[in-house]
Tab-separated table of C-alpha atoms in Angstrom:
chain	number	residue	atom	x	y	z
A	824	UNK	CA	52.408	-81.634	183.684
A	825	UNK	CA	52.100	-77.979	184.673
A	826	UNK	CA	53.397	-74.906	182.930
A	827	UNK	CA	55.060	-72.172	184.955
A	828	UNK	CA	54.417	-68.719	183.449
A	829	UNK	CA	57.279	-66.187	183.457
A	830	UNK	CA	56.251	-63.328	181.209
A	831	UNK	CA	54.459	-62.183	178.078
A	832	UNK	CA	56.523	-61.199	175.020
A	833	UNK	CA	56.033	-60.257	171.387
A	834	UNK	CA	56.366	-63.429	169.387
A	835	UNK	CA	58.824	-62.113	166.832
A	836	UNK	CA	61.924	-63.906	167.972
A	837	UNK	CA	62.605	-67.361	169.316
A	838	UNK	CA	64.262	-67.366	172.694
A	839	UNK	CA	67.724	-68.786	173.022
A	840	UNK	CA	67.031	-70.705	176.224
A	841	UNK	CA	66.117	-74.262	175.309
A	842	UNK	CA	64.172	-75.140	178.414
A	843	UNK	CA	61.591	-72.433	177.796
A	844	UNK	CA	58.550	-72.892	175.618
A	845	UNK	CA	56.341	-70.237	174.071
A	846	UNK	CA	52.574	-70.543	174.162
A	847	UNK	CA	51.387	-68.325	171.367
A	848	UNK	CA	48.361	-66.314	170.451
A	849	UNK	CA	48.585	-64.191	167.313
A	850	UNK	CA	51.799	-62.190	167.613
A	851	UNK	CA	52.255	-62.431	171.392
A	852	UNK	CA	53.318	-65.334	173.587
A	853	UNK	CA	53.600	-66.506	177.179
A	854	UNK	CA	57.061	-67.767	178.104
A	855	UNK	CA	56.692	-70.953	180.131
A	856	UNK	CA	58.615	-73.918	181.446
A	857	UNK	CA	57.419	-77.397	182.384
A	858	UNK	CA	57.206	-78.174	186.072
A	859	UNK	CA	56.013	-81.259	187.908
A	860	UNK	CA	54.858	-79.493	191.062
A	861	UNK	CA	51.244	-78.423	191.568
A	862	UNK	CA	52.269	-75.616	193.895
A	863	UNK	CA	55.364	-73.456	194.047
A	864	UNK	CA	57.062	-72.677	197.323
A	865	UNK	CA	58.428	-69.145	197.600
A	866	UNK	CA	61.872	-70.361	198.528
A	867	UNK	CA	65.000	-68.370	197.889
A	868	UNK	CA	65.925	-70.608	194.940
A	869	UNK	CA	62.496	-70.439	193.311
A	870	UNK	CA	62.228	-66.701	193.727
A	871	UNK	CA	65.678	-66.163	192.252
A	872	UNK	CA	65.005	-68.518	189.343
A	873	UNK	CA	61.847	-66.575	188.478
A	874	UNK	CA	63.733	-63.298	188.544
A	875	UNK	CA	66.876	-64.439	186.752
A	876	UNK	CA	64.924	-66.124	183.956
A	877	UNK	CA	62.932	-62.954	183.327
A	878	UNK	CA	66.067	-60.807	183.521
A	879	UNK	CA	67.706	-62.985	180.853
A	880	UNK	CA	64.698	-62.695	178.561
A	881	UNK	CA	64.638	-58.957	179.134
A	882	UNK	CA	68.043	-58.738	177.476
A	883	UNK	CA	66.530	-60.189	174.299
A	884	UNK	CA	63.120	-58.564	174.070
A	885	UNK	CA	60.483	-56.322	175.667
A	886	UNK	CA	58.312	-58.194	178.143
A	887	UNK	CA	55.550	-57.973	180.722
A	888	UNK	CA	56.592	-59.855	183.860
A	889	UNK	CA	54.216	-62.216	185.636
A	890	UNK	CA	54.006	-62.105	189.392
A	891	UNK	CA	55.631	-65.087	191.144
A	892	UNK	CA	53.920	-68.477	191.193
A	893	UNK	CA	51.637	-68.673	188.167
A	894	UNK	CA	50.958	-72.237	187.011
A	895	UNK	CA	48.486	-73.766	184.645
A	896	UNK	CA	47.850	-77.399	183.782
A	897	UNK	CA	46.028	-76.399	180.638
A	898	UNK	CA	47.730	-74.790	177.667
A	899	UNK	CA	44.382	-73.598	176.322
A	900	UNK	CA	43.767	-71.534	179.451
A	901	UNK	CA	47.007	-69.689	178.863
A	902	UNK	CA	46.049	-69.098	175.229
A	903	UNK	CA	42.668	-67.853	176.392
A	904	UNK	CA	44.306	-65.424	178.798
A	905	UNK	CA	46.371	-64.024	175.902
A	906	UNK	CA	43.300	-63.843	173.681
A	907	UNK	CA	40.974	-62.095	176.155
A	908	UNK	CA	43.583	-59.547	177.209
A	909	UNK	CA	45.262	-59.236	173.821
A	910	UNK	CA	44.813	-55.518	173.264
A	911	UNK	CA	45.910	-54.472	176.729
A	912	UNK	CA	48.935	-56.758	176.572
A	913	UNK	CA	49.989	-55.334	173.208
A	914	UNK	CA	49.626	-51.801	174.567
A	915	UNK	CA	51.749	-52.642	177.600
A	916	UNK	CA	54.414	-54.270	175.428
A	917	UNK	CA	54.575	-51.116	173.338
A	918	UNK	CA	54.773	-48.974	176.450
A	919	UNK	CA	57.612	-51.086	177.902
A	920	UNK	CA	59.612	-51.410	174.663
A	921	UNK	CA	63.160	-50.108	175.165
A	922	UNK	CA	62.489	-49.141	178.761
A	923	UNK	CA	63.580	-50.428	182.135
A	924	UNK	CA	62.588	-50.128	185.765
A	925	UNK	CA	65.112	-48.619	188.155
A	926	UNK	CA	64.746	-48.540	191.922
A	927	UNK	CA	66.098	-46.009	194.366
A	928	UNK	CA	65.919	-46.327	198.112
A	929	UNK	CA	67.495	-43.692	200.304
A	930	UNK	CA	68.030	-43.841	204.059
A	931	UNK	CA	69.309	-41.418	206.648
A	932	UNK	CA	72.609	-42.334	208.197
A	933	UNK	CA	72.112	-42.617	211.958
A	934	UNK	CA	73.896	-39.420	212.797
A	935	UNK	CA	72.163	-37.399	210.089
A	936	UNK	CA	68.787	-38.669	211.296
A	937	UNK	CA	69.561	-37.419	214.785
A	938	UNK	CA	70.787	-34.090	213.499
A	939	UNK	CA	67.952	-33.417	211.085
A	940	UNK	CA	64.935	-35.052	212.633
A	941	UNK	CA	65.542	-34.953	216.362
A	942	UNK	CA	64.789	-31.296	217.037
A	943	UNK	CA	64.815	-29.580	220.401
A	944	UNK	CA	61.251	-30.428	221.315
A	945	UNK	CA	61.785	-34.106	220.581
A	946	UNK	CA	65.100	-34.154	222.422
A	947	UNK	CA	63.550	-32.562	225.501
A	948	UNK	CA	60.549	-34.836	225.625
A	949	UNK	CA	62.773	-37.805	225.087
A	950	UNK	CA	65.006	-36.807	227.991
A	951	UNK	CA	61.995	-36.313	230.184
A	952	UNK	CA	60.636	-39.782	229.432
A	953	UNK	CA	64.021	-41.419	229.843
A	954	UNK	CA	64.303	-39.974	233.338
A	955	UNK	CA	61.057	-41.586	234.387
A	956	UNK	CA	60.909	-45.138	235.571
A	957	UNK	CA	58.072	-46.446	233.551
A	958	UNK	CA	56.596	-44.163	230.914
A	959	UNK	CA	53.472	-45.508	229.262
A	960	UNK	CA	53.527	-46.778	225.745
A	961	UNK	CA	51.124	-44.037	224.748
A	962	UNK	CA	53.529	-41.343	225.979
A	963	UNK	CA	56.333	-42.933	224.014
A	964	UNK	CA	54.105	-43.209	220.959
A	965	UNK	CA	53.323	-39.496	221.216
A	966	UNK	CA	57.000	-38.638	220.931
A	967	UNK	CA	57.188	-41.145	218.101
A	968	UNK	CA	54.445	-39.232	216.317
A	969	UNK	CA	56.449	-36.017	216.612
A	970	UNK	CA	59.435	-37.810	215.141
A	971	UNK	CA	57.288	-39.110	212.305
A	972	UNK	CA	55.871	-35.676	211.484
A	973	UNK	CA	59.337	-34.190	211.455
A	974	UNK	CA	60.675	-37.029	209.272
A	975	UNK	CA	57.741	-36.451	206.908
A	976	UNK	CA	58.634	-32.774	206.583
A	977	UNK	CA	62.192	-33.699	205.651
A	978	UNK	CA	60.941	-36.306	203.199
A	979	UNK	CA	58.922	-33.594	201.465
A	980	UNK	CA	62.063	-31.542	201.192
A	981	UNK	CA	64.122	-34.412	199.775
A	982	UNK	CA	61.275	-35.238	197.432
A	983	UNK	CA	61.706	-31.921	195.723
A	984	UNK	CA	65.475	-32.116	195.786
A	985	UNK	CA	65.772	-35.699	194.591
A	986	UNK	CA	62.595	-37.423	193.437
A	987	UNK	CA	61.190	-34.583	191.346
A	988	UNK	CA	64.461	-34.164	189.475
A	989	UNK	CA	64.748	-37.856	188.668
A	990	UNK	CA	61.061	-38.120	187.783
A	991	UNK	CA	61.517	-35.380	185.229
A	992	UNK	CA	63.731	-37.599	183.058
A	993	UNK	CA	61.771	-40.814	183.677
A	994	UNK	CA	58.836	-41.859	181.503
A	995	UNK	CA	56.863	-42.720	184.611
A	996	UNK	CA	57.663	-42.901	188.271
A	997	UNK	CA	56.046	-43.747	191.545
A	998	UNK	CA	56.747	-43.763	195.238
A	999	UNK	CA	55.998	-46.353	197.842
A	1000	UNK	CA	55.515	-45.698	201.532
A	1001	UNK	CA	58.712	-45.779	203.550
A	1002	UNK	CA	58.846	-48.998	205.576
A	1003	UNK	CA	61.512	-47.801	207.946
A	1004	UNK	CA	61.534	-44.599	210.015
A	1005	UNK	CA	64.964	-43.767	208.641
A	1006	UNK	CA	63.885	-44.210	205.044
A	1007	UNK	CA	63.949	-40.965	203.082
A	1008	UNK	CA	62.733	-42.191	199.719
A	1009	UNK	CA	61.363	-45.428	198.254
A	1010	UNK	CA	60.873	-44.847	194.544
A	1011	UNK	CA	60.747	-46.648	191.218
A	1012	UNK	CA	61.266	-45.163	187.781
A	1013	UNK	CA	60.449	-46.329	184.289
A	1014	UNK	CA	63.342	-45.074	182.193
A	1015	UNK	CA	63.927	-45.166	178.421
A	1016	UNK	CA	67.097	-47.005	177.402
A	1017	UNK	CA	68.351	-43.910	175.633
A	1018	UNK	CA	68.064	-41.952	178.888
A	1019	UNK	CA	69.783	-44.594	181.021
A	1020	UNK	CA	73.173	-42.878	181.064
A	1021	UNK	CA	71.642	-39.505	181.861
A	1022	UNK	CA	69.629	-41.035	184.661
A	1023	UNK	CA	72.696	-42.814	186.103
A	1024	UNK	CA	74.590	-39.569	185.956
A	1025	UNK	CA	71.897	-37.628	187.753
A	1026	UNK	CA	71.671	-40.287	190.482
A	1027	UNK	CA	75.438	-40.039	190.804
A	1028	UNK	CA	75.320	-36.256	191.146
A	1029	UNK	CA	72.666	-36.515	193.835
A	1030	UNK	CA	74.634	-39.265	195.556
A	1031	UNK	CA	77.737	-37.103	195.631
A	1032	UNK	CA	75.812	-34.198	197.041
A	1033	UNK	CA	74.243	-36.151	199.909
A	1034	UNK	CA	76.492	-39.149	200.560
A	1035	UNK	CA	77.689	-37.777	203.878
A	1036	UNK	CA	74.165	-37.764	205.239
A	1037	UNK	CA	72.280	-40.387	203.264
A	1038	UNK	CA	72.751	-44.001	202.205
A	1039	UNK	CA	71.707	-44.883	198.655
A	1040	UNK	CA	70.502	-48.206	197.289
A	1041	UNK	CA	70.237	-47.915	193.525
A	1042	UNK	CA	69.024	-51.038	191.727
A	1043	UNK	CA	68.163	-52.247	188.243
A	1044	UNK	CA	67.629	-52.631	185.430
A	1045	UNK	CA	64.518	-54.553	186.477
A	1046	UNK	CA	61.612	-55.768	184.395
A	1047	UNK	CA	58.845	-53.163	184.765
A	1048	UNK	CA	57.035	-54.921	187.644
A	1049	UNK	CA	55.970	-51.758	189.388
A	1050	UNK	CA	54.354	-50.226	186.326
A	1051	UNK	CA	51.680	-52.841	185.789
A	1052	UNK	CA	48.605	-51.526	187.505
A	1053	UNK	CA	45.979	-53.235	185.359
A	1054	UNK	CA	44.032	-56.230	186.567
A	1055	UNK	CA	43.708	-59.209	184.282
A	1056	UNK	CA	41.123	-61.928	183.861
A	1057	UNK	CA	40.772	-65.330	182.337
B	879	UNK	CA	83.093	-41.791	194.353
B	880	UNK	CA	80.465	-43.021	191.925
B	881	UNK	CA	77.330	-45.000	192.583
B	882	UNK	CA	76.376	-47.889	190.309
B	883	UNK	CA	73.126	-49.770	190.081
B	884	UNK	CA	72.911	-53.532	190.247
B	885	UNK	CA	70.446	-56.397	190.416
B	886	UNK	CA	72.549	-58.587	192.658
B	887	UNK	CA	70.304	-61.291	193.910
B	888	UNK	CA	72.006	-61.135	197.272
B	889	UNK	CA	69.563	-58.329	197.652
B	890	UNK	CA	66.734	-60.855	197.883
B	891	UNK	CA	64.432	-58.314	199.463
B	892	UNK	CA	64.558	-56.225	196.291
B	893	UNK	CA	63.518	-59.211	194.213
B	894	UNK	CA	60.826	-60.414	196.578
B	895	UNK	CA	59.466	-56.915	196.908
B	896	UNK	CA	58.832	-56.953	193.170
B	897	UNK	CA	57.813	-60.426	192.210
B	898	UNK	CA	55.516	-61.415	195.056
B	899	UNK	CA	52.854	-58.831	194.476
B	900	UNK	CA	53.816	-56.919	191.358
B	901	UNK	CA	53.592	-57.927	187.716
B	902	UNK	CA	50.620	-59.547	186.023
B	903	UNK	CA	48.400	-61.384	188.478
B	904	UNK	CA	45.839	-63.932	187.278
B	905	UNK	CA	44.021	-65.231	190.312
B	906	UNK	CA	43.119	-68.560	188.732
B	907	UNK	CA	46.771	-69.312	187.968
B	908	UNK	CA	48.385	-68.416	191.254
B	909	UNK	CA	49.604	-71.564	192.946
B	910	UNK	CA	51.941	-70.332	195.611
B	911	UNK	CA	52.195	-72.646	198.567
B	912	UNK	CA	51.727	-70.452	201.600
B	913	UNK	CA	53.956	-72.538	203.766
B	914	UNK	CA	57.230	-70.716	203.884
B	915	UNK	CA	55.855	-67.295	203.108
B	916	UNK	CA	56.924	-66.202	206.588
B	917	UNK	CA	60.487	-66.764	205.531
B	918	UNK	CA	60.048	-63.969	203.059
B	919	UNK	CA	57.757	-61.676	204.920
B	920	UNK	CA	59.111	-58.340	203.902
B	921	UNK	CA	58.546	-54.682	204.423
B	922	UNK	CA	55.904	-54.243	201.774
B	923	UNK	CA	53.432	-56.692	203.211
B	924	UNK	CA	53.546	-55.467	206.745
B	925	UNK	CA	50.579	-53.436	207.731
B	926	UNK	CA	51.005	-51.724	211.037
B	927	UNK	CA	48.561	-49.716	213.047
B	928	UNK	CA	49.461	-46.098	213.753
B	929	UNK	CA	50.450	-46.535	217.351
B	930	UNK	CA	52.837	-49.264	216.373
B	931	UNK	CA	54.189	-47.044	213.619
B	932	UNK	CA	54.784	-44.231	216.079
B	933	UNK	CA	56.558	-46.628	218.386
B	934	UNK	CA	58.951	-47.540	215.589
B	935	UNK	CA	59.673	-43.832	215.156
B	936	UNK	CA	60.251	-43.482	218.878
B	937	UNK	CA	62.669	-46.373	218.582
B	938	UNK	CA	64.465	-44.546	215.794
B	939	UNK	CA	65.438	-41.878	218.336
B	940	UNK	CA	66.461	-44.583	220.811
B	941	UNK	CA	63.301	-44.350	222.857
B	942	UNK	CA	62.067	-47.875	223.378
B	943	UNK	CA	58.870	-49.065	224.927
B	944	UNK	CA	58.949	-52.088	227.187
B	945	UNK	CA	57.487	-55.063	225.375
B	946	UNK	CA	54.000	-55.750	226.545
B	947	UNK	CA	50.684	-56.704	225.093
B	948	UNK	CA	48.589	-53.886	223.732
B	949	UNK	CA	45.358	-53.100	225.431
B	950	UNK	CA	42.891	-50.344	224.914
B	951	UNK	CA	42.661	-49.518	228.604
């Protein structure tokens, strides 16, 4: 029998879910469930079960989420992991107590992207290439680079207008690289519960200011996945 | 109009983006079957070379390159 590992919690309250079992070391514990498989497939159902289980536990207590797909056939190995990393885990649990991760992704609407990013130089070079029968990929890529530089300049601007303001009320925050040319911002914030309403309100103000130009995807509360940068050993 | 946050799991990409490579990772415990990972290959894991990146930006202004194999010549 294998044990699937969901997250690490402080062992001061029993969880309400009956199918979960705590593997304890001192005052911390790994939340696990029994599984028969030796490997976990990252299917939609499995991924969602991992996330929903952790989200439920998050409503009851502070936790450190495990990445997807951690199994062990040996309870002692899990205890050993808790033992070796005990101090760091306790520090993280303290850091995450009464906090949540919130995600904000912002994209240009198509028309706003054209208006803001596609300046005269880009428009002219684009026209020129479109007239030609068979422009080379390198020529197209060169225009693409201009577009990227211009998008970057606008991202810097929106960073100051949006990210910096939100970061100022978050405990911690970080940005990830945009994965789409029309992405303005890809950010995550660690926010104290007591600041949640203020944060929501500020996002709403920003949304109202820019909703004609930008699309917002505001998500959470998530377990603090993006704020675990430490590496762990067994 | 007000914006509200959510964790709707119909936004699978949001979940996958977090749980597949964030959180505590213990190498010895990871038992993810790699079959099927393509189904979930998402933004965050894609590493693209600069030229390809620029081409995606060219595409964003409706300038598309004809599909062909890359060559250094």
